[in-house]
Tab-separated table of C-alpha atoms in Angstrom:
chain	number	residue	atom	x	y	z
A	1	UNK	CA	-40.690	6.440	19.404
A	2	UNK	CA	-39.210	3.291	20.768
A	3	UNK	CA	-38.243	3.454	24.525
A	4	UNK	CA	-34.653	4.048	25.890
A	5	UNK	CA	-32.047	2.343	25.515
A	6	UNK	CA	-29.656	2.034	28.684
A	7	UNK	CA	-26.364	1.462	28.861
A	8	UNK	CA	-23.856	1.182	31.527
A	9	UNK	CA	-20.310	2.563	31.150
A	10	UNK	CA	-17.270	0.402	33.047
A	11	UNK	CA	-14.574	2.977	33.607
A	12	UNK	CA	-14.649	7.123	33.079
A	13	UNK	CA	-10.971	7.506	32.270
A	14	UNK	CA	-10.376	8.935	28.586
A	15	UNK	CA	-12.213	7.131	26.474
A	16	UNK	CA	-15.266	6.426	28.685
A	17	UNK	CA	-15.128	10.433	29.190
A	18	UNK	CA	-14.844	10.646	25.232
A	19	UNK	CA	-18.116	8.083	24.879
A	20	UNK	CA	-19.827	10.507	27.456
A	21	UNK	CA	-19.568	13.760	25.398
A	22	UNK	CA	-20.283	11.757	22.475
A	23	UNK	CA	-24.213	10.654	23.736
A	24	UNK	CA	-24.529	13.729	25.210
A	25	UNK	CA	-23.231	15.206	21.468
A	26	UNK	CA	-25.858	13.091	19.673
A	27	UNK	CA	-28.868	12.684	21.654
A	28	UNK	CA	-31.130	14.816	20.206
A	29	UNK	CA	-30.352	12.524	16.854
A	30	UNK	CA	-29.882	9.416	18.323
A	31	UNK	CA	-33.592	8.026	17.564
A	32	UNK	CA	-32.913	8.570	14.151
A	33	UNK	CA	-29.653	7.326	13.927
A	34	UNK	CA	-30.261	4.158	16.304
A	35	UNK	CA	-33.835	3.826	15.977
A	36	UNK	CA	-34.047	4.600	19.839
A	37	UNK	CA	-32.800	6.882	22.905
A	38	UNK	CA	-29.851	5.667	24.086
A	39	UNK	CA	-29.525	7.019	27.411
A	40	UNK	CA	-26.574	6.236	30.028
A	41	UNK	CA	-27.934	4.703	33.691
A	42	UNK	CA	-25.043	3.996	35.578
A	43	UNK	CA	-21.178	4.566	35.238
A	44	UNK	CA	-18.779	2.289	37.027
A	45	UNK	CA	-15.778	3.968	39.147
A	46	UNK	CA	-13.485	3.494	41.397
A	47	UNK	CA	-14.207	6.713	43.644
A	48	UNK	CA	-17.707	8.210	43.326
A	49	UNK	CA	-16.608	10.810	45.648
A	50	UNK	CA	-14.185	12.515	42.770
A	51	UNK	CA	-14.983	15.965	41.334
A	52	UNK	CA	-15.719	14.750	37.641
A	53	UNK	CA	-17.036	18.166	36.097
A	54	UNK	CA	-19.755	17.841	33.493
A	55	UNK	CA	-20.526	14.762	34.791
A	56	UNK	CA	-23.931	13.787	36.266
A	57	UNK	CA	-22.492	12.321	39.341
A	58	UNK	CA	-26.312	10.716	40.358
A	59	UNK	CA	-24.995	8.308	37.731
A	60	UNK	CA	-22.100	6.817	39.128
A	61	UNK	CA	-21.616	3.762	41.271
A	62	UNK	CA	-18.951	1.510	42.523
A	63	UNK	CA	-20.853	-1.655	43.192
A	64	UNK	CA	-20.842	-3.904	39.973
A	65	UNK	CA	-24.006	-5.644	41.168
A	66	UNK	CA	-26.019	-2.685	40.739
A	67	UNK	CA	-25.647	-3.084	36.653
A	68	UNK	CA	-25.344	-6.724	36.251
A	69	UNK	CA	-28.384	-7.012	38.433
A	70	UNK	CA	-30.153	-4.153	36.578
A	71	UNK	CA	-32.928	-5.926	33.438
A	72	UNK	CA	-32.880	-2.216	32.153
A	73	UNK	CA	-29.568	-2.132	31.104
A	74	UNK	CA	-28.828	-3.567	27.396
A	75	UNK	CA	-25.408	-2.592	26.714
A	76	UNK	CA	-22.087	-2.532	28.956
A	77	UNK	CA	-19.797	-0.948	27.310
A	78	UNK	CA	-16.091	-1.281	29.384
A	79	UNK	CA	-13.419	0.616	28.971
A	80	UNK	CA	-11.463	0.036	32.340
A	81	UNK	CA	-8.553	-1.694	30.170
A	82	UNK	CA	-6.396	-4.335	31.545
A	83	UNK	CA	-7.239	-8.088	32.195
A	84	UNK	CA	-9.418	-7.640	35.522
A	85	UNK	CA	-11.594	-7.180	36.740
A	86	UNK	CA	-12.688	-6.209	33.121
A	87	UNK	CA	-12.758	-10.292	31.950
A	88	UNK	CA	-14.692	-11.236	35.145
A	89	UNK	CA	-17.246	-8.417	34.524
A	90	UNK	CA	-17.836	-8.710	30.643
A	91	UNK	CA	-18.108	-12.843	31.245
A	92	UNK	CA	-20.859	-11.881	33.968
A	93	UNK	CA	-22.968	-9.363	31.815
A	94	UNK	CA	-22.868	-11.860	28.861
A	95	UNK	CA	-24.252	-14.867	31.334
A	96	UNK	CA	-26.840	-12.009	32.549
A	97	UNK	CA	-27.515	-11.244	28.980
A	98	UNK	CA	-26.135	-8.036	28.455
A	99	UNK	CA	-24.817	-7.027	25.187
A	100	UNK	CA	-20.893	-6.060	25.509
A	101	UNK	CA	-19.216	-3.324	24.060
A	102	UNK	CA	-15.679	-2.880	24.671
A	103	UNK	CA	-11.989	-1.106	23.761
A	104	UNK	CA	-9.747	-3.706	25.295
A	105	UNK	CA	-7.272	-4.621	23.368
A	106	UNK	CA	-5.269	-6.351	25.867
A	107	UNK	CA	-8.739	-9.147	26.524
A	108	UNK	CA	-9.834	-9.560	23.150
A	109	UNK	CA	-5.896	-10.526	22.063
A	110	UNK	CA	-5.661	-13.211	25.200
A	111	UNK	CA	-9.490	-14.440	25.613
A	112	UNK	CA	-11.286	-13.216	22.693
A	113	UNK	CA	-12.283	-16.684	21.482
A	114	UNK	CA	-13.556	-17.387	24.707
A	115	UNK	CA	-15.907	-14.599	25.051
A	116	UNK	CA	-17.002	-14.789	21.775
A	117	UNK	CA	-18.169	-18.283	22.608
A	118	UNK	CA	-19.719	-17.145	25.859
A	119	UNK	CA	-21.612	-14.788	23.676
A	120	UNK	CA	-22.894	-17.045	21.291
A	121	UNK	CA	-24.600	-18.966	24.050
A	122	UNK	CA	-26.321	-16.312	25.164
A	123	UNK	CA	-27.081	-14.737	21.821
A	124	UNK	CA	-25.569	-11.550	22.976
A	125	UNK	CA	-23.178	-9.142	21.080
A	126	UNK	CA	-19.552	-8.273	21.586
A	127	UNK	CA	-18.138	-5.640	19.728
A	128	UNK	CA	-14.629	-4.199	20.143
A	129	UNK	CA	-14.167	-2.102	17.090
A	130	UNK	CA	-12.079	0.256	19.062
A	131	UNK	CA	-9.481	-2.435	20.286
A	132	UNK	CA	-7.049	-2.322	17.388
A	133	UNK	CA	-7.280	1.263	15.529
A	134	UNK	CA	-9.218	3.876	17.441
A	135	UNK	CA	-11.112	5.883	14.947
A	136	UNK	CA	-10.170	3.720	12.348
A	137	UNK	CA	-12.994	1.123	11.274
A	138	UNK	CA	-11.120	-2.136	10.393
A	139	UNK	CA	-13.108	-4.683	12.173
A	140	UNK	CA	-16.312	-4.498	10.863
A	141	UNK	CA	-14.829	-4.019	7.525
A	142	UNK	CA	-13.035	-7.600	8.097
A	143	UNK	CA	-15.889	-9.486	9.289
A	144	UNK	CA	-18.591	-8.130	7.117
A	145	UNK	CA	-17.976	-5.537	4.329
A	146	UNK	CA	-14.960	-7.746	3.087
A	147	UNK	CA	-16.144	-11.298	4.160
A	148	UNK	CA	-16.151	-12.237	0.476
A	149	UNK	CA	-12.838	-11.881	0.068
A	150	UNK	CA	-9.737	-14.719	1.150
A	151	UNK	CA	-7.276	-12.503	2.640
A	152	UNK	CA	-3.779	-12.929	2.506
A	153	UNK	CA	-1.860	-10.182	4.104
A	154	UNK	CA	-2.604	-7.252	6.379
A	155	UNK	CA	0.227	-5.204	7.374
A	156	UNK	CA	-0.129	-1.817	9.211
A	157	UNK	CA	1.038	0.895	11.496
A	158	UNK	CA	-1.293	0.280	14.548
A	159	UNK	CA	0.373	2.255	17.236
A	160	UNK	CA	0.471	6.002	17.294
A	161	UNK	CA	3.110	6.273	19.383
A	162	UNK	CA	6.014	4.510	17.799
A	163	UNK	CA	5.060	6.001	14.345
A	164	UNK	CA	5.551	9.650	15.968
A	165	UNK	CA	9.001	8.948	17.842
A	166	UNK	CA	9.945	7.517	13.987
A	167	UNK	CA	8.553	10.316	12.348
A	168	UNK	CA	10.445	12.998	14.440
A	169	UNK	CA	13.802	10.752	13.926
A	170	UNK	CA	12.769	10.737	10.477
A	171	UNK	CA	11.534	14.221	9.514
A	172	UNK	CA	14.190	16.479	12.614
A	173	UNK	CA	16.857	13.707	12.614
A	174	UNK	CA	15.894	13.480	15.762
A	175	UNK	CA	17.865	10.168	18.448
A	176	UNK	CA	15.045	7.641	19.880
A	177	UNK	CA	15.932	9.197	23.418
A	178	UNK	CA	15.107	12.736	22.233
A	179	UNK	CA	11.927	11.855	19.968
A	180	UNK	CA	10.519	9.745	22.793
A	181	UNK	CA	10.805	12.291	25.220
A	182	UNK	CA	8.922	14.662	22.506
A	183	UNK	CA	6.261	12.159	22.349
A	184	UNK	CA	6.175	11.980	26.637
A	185	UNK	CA	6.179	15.966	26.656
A	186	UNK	CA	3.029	16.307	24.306
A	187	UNK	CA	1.113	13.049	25.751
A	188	UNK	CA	1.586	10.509	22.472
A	189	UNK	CA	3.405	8.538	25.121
A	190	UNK	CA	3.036	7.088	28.566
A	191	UNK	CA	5.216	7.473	31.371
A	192	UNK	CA	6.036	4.245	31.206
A	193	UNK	CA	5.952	3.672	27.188
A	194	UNK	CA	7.043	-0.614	27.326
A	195	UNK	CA	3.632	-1.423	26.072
A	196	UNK	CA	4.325	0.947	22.716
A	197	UNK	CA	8.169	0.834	22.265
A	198	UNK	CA	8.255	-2.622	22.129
A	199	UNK	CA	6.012	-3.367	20.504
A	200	UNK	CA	3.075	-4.647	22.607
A	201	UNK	CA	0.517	-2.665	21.925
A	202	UNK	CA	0.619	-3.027	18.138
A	203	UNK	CA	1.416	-7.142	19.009
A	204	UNK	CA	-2.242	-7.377	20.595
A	205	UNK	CA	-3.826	-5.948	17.711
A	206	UNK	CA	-2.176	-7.649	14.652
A	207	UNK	CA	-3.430	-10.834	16.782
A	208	UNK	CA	-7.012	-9.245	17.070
A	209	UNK	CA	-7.224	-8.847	13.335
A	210	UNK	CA	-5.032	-12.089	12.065
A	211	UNK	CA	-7.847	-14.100	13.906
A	212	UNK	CA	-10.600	-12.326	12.164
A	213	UNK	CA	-8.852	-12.002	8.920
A	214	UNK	CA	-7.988	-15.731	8.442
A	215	UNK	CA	-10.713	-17.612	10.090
A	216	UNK	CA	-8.503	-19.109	12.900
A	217	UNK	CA	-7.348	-18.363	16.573
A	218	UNK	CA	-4.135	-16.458	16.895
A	219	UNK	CA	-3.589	-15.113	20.302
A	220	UNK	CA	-0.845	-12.210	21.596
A	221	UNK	CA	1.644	-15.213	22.879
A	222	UNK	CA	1.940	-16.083	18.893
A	223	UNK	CA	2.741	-12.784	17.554
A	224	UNK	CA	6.507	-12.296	17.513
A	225	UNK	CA	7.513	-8.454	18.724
A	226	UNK	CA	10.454	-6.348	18.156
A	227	UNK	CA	10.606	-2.520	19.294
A	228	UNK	CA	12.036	0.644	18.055
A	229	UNK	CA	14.476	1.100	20.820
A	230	UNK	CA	17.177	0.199	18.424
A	231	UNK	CA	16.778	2.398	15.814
A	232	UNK	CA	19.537	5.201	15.147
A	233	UNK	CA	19.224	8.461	13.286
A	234	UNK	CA	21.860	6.714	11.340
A	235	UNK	CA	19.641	3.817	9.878
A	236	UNK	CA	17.270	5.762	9.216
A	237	UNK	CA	19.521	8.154	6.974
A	238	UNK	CA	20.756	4.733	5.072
A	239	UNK	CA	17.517	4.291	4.426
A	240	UNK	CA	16.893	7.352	2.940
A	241	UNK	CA	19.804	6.531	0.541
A	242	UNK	CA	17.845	3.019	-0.033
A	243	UNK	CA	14.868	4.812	-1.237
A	244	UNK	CA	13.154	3.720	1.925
A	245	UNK	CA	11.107	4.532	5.038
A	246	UNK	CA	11.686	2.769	8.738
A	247	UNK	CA	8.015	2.269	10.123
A	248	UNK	CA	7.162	-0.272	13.345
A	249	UNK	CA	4.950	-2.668	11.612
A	250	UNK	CA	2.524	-5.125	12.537
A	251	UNK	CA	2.003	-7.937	9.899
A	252	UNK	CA	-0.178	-10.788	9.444
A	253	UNK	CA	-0.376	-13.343	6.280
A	254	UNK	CA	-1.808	-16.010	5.439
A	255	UNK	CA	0.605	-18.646	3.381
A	256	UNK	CA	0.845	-22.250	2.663
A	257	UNK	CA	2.781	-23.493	5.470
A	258	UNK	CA	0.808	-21.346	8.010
A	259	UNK	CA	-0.317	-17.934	9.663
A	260	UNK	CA	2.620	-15.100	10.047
A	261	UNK	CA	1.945	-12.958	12.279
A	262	UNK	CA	5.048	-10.469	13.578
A	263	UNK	CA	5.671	-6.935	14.518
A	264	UNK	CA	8.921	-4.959	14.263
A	265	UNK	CA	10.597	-2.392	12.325
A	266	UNK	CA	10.584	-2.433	8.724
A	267	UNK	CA	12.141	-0.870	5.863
A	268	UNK	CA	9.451	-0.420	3.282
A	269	UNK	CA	9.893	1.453	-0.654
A	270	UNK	CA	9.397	5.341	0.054
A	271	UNK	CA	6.489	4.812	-2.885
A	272	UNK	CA	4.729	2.498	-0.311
A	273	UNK	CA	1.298	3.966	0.920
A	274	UNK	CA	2.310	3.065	4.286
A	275	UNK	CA	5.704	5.151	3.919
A	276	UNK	CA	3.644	8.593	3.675
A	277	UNK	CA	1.768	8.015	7.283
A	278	UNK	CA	3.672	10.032	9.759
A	279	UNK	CA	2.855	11.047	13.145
A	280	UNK	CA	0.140	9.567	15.611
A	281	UNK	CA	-1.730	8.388	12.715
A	282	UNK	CA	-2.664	4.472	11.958
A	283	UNK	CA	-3.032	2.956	8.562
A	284	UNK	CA	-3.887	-0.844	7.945
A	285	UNK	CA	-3.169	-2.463	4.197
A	286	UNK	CA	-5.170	-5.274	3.008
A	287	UNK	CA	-4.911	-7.772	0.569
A	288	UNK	CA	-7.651	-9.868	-0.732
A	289	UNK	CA	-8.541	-11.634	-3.794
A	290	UNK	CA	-10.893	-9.745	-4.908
A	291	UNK	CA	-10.733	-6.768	-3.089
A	292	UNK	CA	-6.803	-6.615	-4.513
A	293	UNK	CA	-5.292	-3.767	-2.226
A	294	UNK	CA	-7.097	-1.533	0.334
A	295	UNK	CA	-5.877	1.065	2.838
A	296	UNK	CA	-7.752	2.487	6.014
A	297	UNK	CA	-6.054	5.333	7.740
A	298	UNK	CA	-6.975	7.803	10.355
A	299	UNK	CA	-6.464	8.604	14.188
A	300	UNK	CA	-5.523	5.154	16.124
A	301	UNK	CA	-5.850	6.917	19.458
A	302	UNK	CA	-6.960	9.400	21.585
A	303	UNK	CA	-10.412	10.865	23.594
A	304	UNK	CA	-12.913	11.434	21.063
A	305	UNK	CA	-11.224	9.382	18.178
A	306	UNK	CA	-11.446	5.918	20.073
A	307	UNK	CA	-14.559	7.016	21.907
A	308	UNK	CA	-16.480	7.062	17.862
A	309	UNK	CA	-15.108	3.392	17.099
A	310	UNK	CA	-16.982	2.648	20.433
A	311	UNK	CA	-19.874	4.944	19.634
A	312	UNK	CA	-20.250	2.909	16.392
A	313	UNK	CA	-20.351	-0.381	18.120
A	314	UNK	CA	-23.350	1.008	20.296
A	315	UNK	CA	-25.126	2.491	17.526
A	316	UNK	CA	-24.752	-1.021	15.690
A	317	UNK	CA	-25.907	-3.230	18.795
A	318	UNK	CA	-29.028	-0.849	19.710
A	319	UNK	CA	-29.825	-1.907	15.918
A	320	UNK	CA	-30.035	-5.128	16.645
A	321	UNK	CA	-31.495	-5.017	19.921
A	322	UNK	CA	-34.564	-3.555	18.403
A	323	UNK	CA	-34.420	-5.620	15.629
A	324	UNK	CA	-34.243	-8.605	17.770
A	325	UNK	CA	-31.410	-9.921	16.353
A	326	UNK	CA	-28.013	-9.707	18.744
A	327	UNK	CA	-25.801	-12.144	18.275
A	328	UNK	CA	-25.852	-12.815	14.584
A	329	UNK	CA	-22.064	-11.526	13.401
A	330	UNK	CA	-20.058	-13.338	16.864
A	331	UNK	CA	-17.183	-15.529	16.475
A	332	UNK	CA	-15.375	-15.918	12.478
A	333	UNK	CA	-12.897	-18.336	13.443
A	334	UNK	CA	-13.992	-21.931	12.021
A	335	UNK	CA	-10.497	-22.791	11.001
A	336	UNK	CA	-7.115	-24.106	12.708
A	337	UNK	CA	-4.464	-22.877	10.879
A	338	UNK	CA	-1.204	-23.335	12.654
A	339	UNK	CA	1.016	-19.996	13.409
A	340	UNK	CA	4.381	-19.930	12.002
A	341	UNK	CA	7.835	-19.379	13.820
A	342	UNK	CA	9.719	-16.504	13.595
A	343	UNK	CA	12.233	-18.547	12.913
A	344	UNK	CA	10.863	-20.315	9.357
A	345	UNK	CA	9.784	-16.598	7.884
A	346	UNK	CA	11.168	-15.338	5.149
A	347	UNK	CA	12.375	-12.048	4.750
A	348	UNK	CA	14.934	-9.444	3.015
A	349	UNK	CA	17.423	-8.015	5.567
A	350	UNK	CA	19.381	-4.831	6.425
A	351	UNK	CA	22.374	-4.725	8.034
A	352	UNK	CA	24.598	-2.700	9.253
A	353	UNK	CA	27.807	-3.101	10.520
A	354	UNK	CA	30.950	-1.803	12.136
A	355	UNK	CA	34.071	-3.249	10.118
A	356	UNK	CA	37.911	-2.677	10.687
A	357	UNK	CA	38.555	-0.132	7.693
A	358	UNK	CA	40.874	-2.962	5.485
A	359	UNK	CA	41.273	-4.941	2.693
A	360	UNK	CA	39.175	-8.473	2.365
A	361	UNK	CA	36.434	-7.198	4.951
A	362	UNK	CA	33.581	-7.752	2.486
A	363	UNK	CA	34.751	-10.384	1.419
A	364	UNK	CA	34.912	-11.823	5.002
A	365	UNK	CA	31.390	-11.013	5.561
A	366	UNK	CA	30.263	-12.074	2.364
A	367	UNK	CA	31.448	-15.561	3.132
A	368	UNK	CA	30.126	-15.560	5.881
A	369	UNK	CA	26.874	-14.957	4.705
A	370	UNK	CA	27.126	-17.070	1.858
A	371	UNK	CA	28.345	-20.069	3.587
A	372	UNK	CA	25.128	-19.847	5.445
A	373	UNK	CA	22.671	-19.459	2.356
A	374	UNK	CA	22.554	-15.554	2.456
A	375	UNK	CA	22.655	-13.983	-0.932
A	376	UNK	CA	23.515	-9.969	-0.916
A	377	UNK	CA	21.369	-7.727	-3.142
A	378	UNK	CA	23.311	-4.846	-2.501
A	379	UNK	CA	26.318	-2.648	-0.463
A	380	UNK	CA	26.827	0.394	0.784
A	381	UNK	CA	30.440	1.494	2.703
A	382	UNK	CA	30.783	4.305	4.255
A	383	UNK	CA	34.242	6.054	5.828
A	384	UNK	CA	33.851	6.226	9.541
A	385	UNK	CA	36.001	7.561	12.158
A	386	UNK	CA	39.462	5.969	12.504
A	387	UNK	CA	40.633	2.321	11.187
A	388	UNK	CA	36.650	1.404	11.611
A	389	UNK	CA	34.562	1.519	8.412
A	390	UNK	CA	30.817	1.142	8.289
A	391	UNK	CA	29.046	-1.379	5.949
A	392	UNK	CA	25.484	-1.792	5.037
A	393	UNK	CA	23.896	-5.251	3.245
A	394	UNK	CA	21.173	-5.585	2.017
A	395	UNK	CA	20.634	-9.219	2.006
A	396	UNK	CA	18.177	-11.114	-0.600
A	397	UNK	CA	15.106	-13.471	0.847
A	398	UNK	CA	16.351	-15.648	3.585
A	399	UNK	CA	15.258	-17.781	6.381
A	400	UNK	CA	14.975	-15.983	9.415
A	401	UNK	CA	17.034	-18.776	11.090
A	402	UNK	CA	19.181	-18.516	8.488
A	403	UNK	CA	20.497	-15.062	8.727
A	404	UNK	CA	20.509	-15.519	12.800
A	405	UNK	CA	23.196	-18.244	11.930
A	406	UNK	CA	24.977	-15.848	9.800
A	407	UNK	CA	24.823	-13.119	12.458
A	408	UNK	CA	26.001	-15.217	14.875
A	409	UNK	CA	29.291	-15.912	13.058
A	410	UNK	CA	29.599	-12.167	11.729
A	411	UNK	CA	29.517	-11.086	16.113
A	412	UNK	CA	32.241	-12.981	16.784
A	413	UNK	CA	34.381	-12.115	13.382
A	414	UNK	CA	37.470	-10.045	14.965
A	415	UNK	CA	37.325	-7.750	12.136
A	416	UNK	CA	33.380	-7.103	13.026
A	417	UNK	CA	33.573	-4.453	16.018
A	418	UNK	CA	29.915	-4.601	16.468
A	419	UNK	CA	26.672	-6.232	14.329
A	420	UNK	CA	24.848	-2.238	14.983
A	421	UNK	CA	21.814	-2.784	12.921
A	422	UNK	CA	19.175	-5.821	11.721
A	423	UNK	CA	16.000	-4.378	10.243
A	424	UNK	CA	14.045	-6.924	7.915
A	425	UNK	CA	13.034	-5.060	4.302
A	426	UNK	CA	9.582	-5.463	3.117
């Protein structure tokens, strides 16, 4: 049997507590699975002095010299989160010659190309499978099982959160305020949920998997984000009546003028794949050319779900370590394809608005539009309370700065009380 392989875990908060039970789970297997023990010698916290049951506490430390320094340990696997000291310690154990495993999202989306690089030189691996779909496996699928392919689009619901607070507006007419409460109460959501409502979270991934997908650097600063926080009960009724689903969407393609990379809500066909995943569950769609269409779906979140994305990234760098190979999958991004504004993307709209309840209102609005190259594909009007009326377009494709033109008129139209709604249609 091969000799142990150690590892050091950076942080014991959920997911490093998940990745504990999981070793522990698997060890009598583990030399099969990984060709070696993998054993864990030292777990970085901030207070060694906490009660952590089921824990071996002779294994925890607070002193991040005691790993770097270590030669035994292979593998640092970090799952402190955040931008420090998590980007000072992974750029130290990759100069020491550590292998890096990690779940940070909010790194690889910011300095991901950087680290890659850094790992290159010292012929080390870093895998982050877990940073963009917990259980879901989407990276290594990306930069190895589908490397043949040229991919054009990936679109996907990559944060749990936002696709339960939609689902219980959906599914119990449920108002944001109410279903995001519901998602506080049963722990889908933090206590401070700006990361996921806005769309953030689901922002650092689409970068994470742009980059891989197309070859070239695309970093959370280029990904437009729009949140859910606007979205009524009511749209998502209209919607219904559309034959459609609202979903928070993050979406990356590849086209001729550039990258497009974007999250926000999204009315997509009620046939859509996409359209059926409800609750915390993630699902990512891609398109290749020869792959044609391919959907991964599964847990994005949670103890033991992200903890087996990061259990698979161990598994595959003890591989190579005995193999003597680390470092041979790093860094896919040998192109510089520029990313596209928000502002020169092309999209179907739907909008809804408050009217005064009279004669020549639509056609108002539809000159409006018109004059400023909007085409409408279709109307609803609906009675409201009152002398107000309430009228839905949906527009055909347009500019993005085209229809923020448009808008910009409609607000300031006296028979417009209020622009309520813009959701782009898939």
């Amino acid at each position: 049997m091969n000799k142990p392989i150690r590892i050091a875990l950076l942080g014991l908060g959920t997911v490093g507590s998940g990745v504990y039970k999981l070793i522990h789970r698997r060890a009598q297997e583990m030399p099969q699975i990984a060709g070696a023990p993998i054993e864990i010698s030292h777990i970085l916290v901030r207070n060694t002095a906490k009660e952590r049951p089921g824990v071996d506490s002779s294994l925890l430390t607070d002193n991040w010299a005691d790993i770097v320094n270590d030669p035994e340990v292979s593998i640092v696997v970090e799952l402190m989160g955040g931008m420090e000291p998590a980007h000072t310690y992974i750029s130290e154990a990759l100069k020491a010659g550590k292998n890096v495993v990690t779940a940070n999202k909010d790194l690889i989306a910011m300095h991901g190309g950087d680290l890659l690089d850094l790992a290159a030189e010292h012929q080390c691996d870093l895998q982050f499978e877990a940073s963009v779909a917990g259980a879901i496996p989407i990276i290594r699928p990306l930069k190895q099982c589908l490397a043949g392919n040229e991919i054009s689009e990936i679109m996907g619901i990559v944060n749990g959160t936002t696709n339960y607070i939609l689902t219980r507006m959906t599914q119990d007419n449920m108002e944001f305020a109410d279903a995001l409460a519901m998602a506080t109460e049963l722990g889908y959501a933090e206590a401070d949920p700006t990361a996921d409502i806005e769309g953030y979270d689901a922002g650092r991934k689409v970068a994470i998997m742009a980059s891989i997908a197309f070859h070239s650097r695309v970093t959370f600063d280029d990904v437009y984000t729009e949140g859910i926080t606007k979205i009524q009960s009511t749209d998502i009724r209209y919607a219904r009546e559309l034959g459609k689903a609202i979903k928070l969407l993050g979406v990356a393609c590849n086209t001729e003028e550039g990258i497009e990379v974007r999250v926000h809500p999204m009315l997509i066909p009620a046939s859509h794949p996409l359209a059926t995943v409800n609750d915390a569950f993630n699902a990512v769609f891609v398109h290749g050319d020869a792959l044609d269409d391919a959907m991964f779906m599964g847990r994005g979140a949670g103890e033991l779900p992200t903890a087996s994305a990061v259990m698979g990234d161990i598994i595959d760098t003890a591989r190579n370590l005995l193999m003597g190979c680390t470092g041979r999958i790093g860094c896919t991004c040998y192109k510089n394809v520029p990313v596209k504004s928000i502002d020169d993307i092309r999209s179907k709209y739907y909008i809804r608005l408050n009217v005064e309840n009279r004669m020549g209102v639509l056609a108002g609005v539809s000159g409006v539009l018109g004059n400023n190259g909007v085409s409408i594909s279709q109307v609803l009007q609906k009675q409201a309370a009152g002398d107000s009326a309430e009228l839905v377009v949906i527009t055909d494709t347009v500019r993005e700065r085209h229809i923020r033109d448009a808008l910009l008129i409609l607000e300031n139209m006296s028979m417009v009380h209020e622009v309520s709604s813009v959701i782009r249609v898939y």
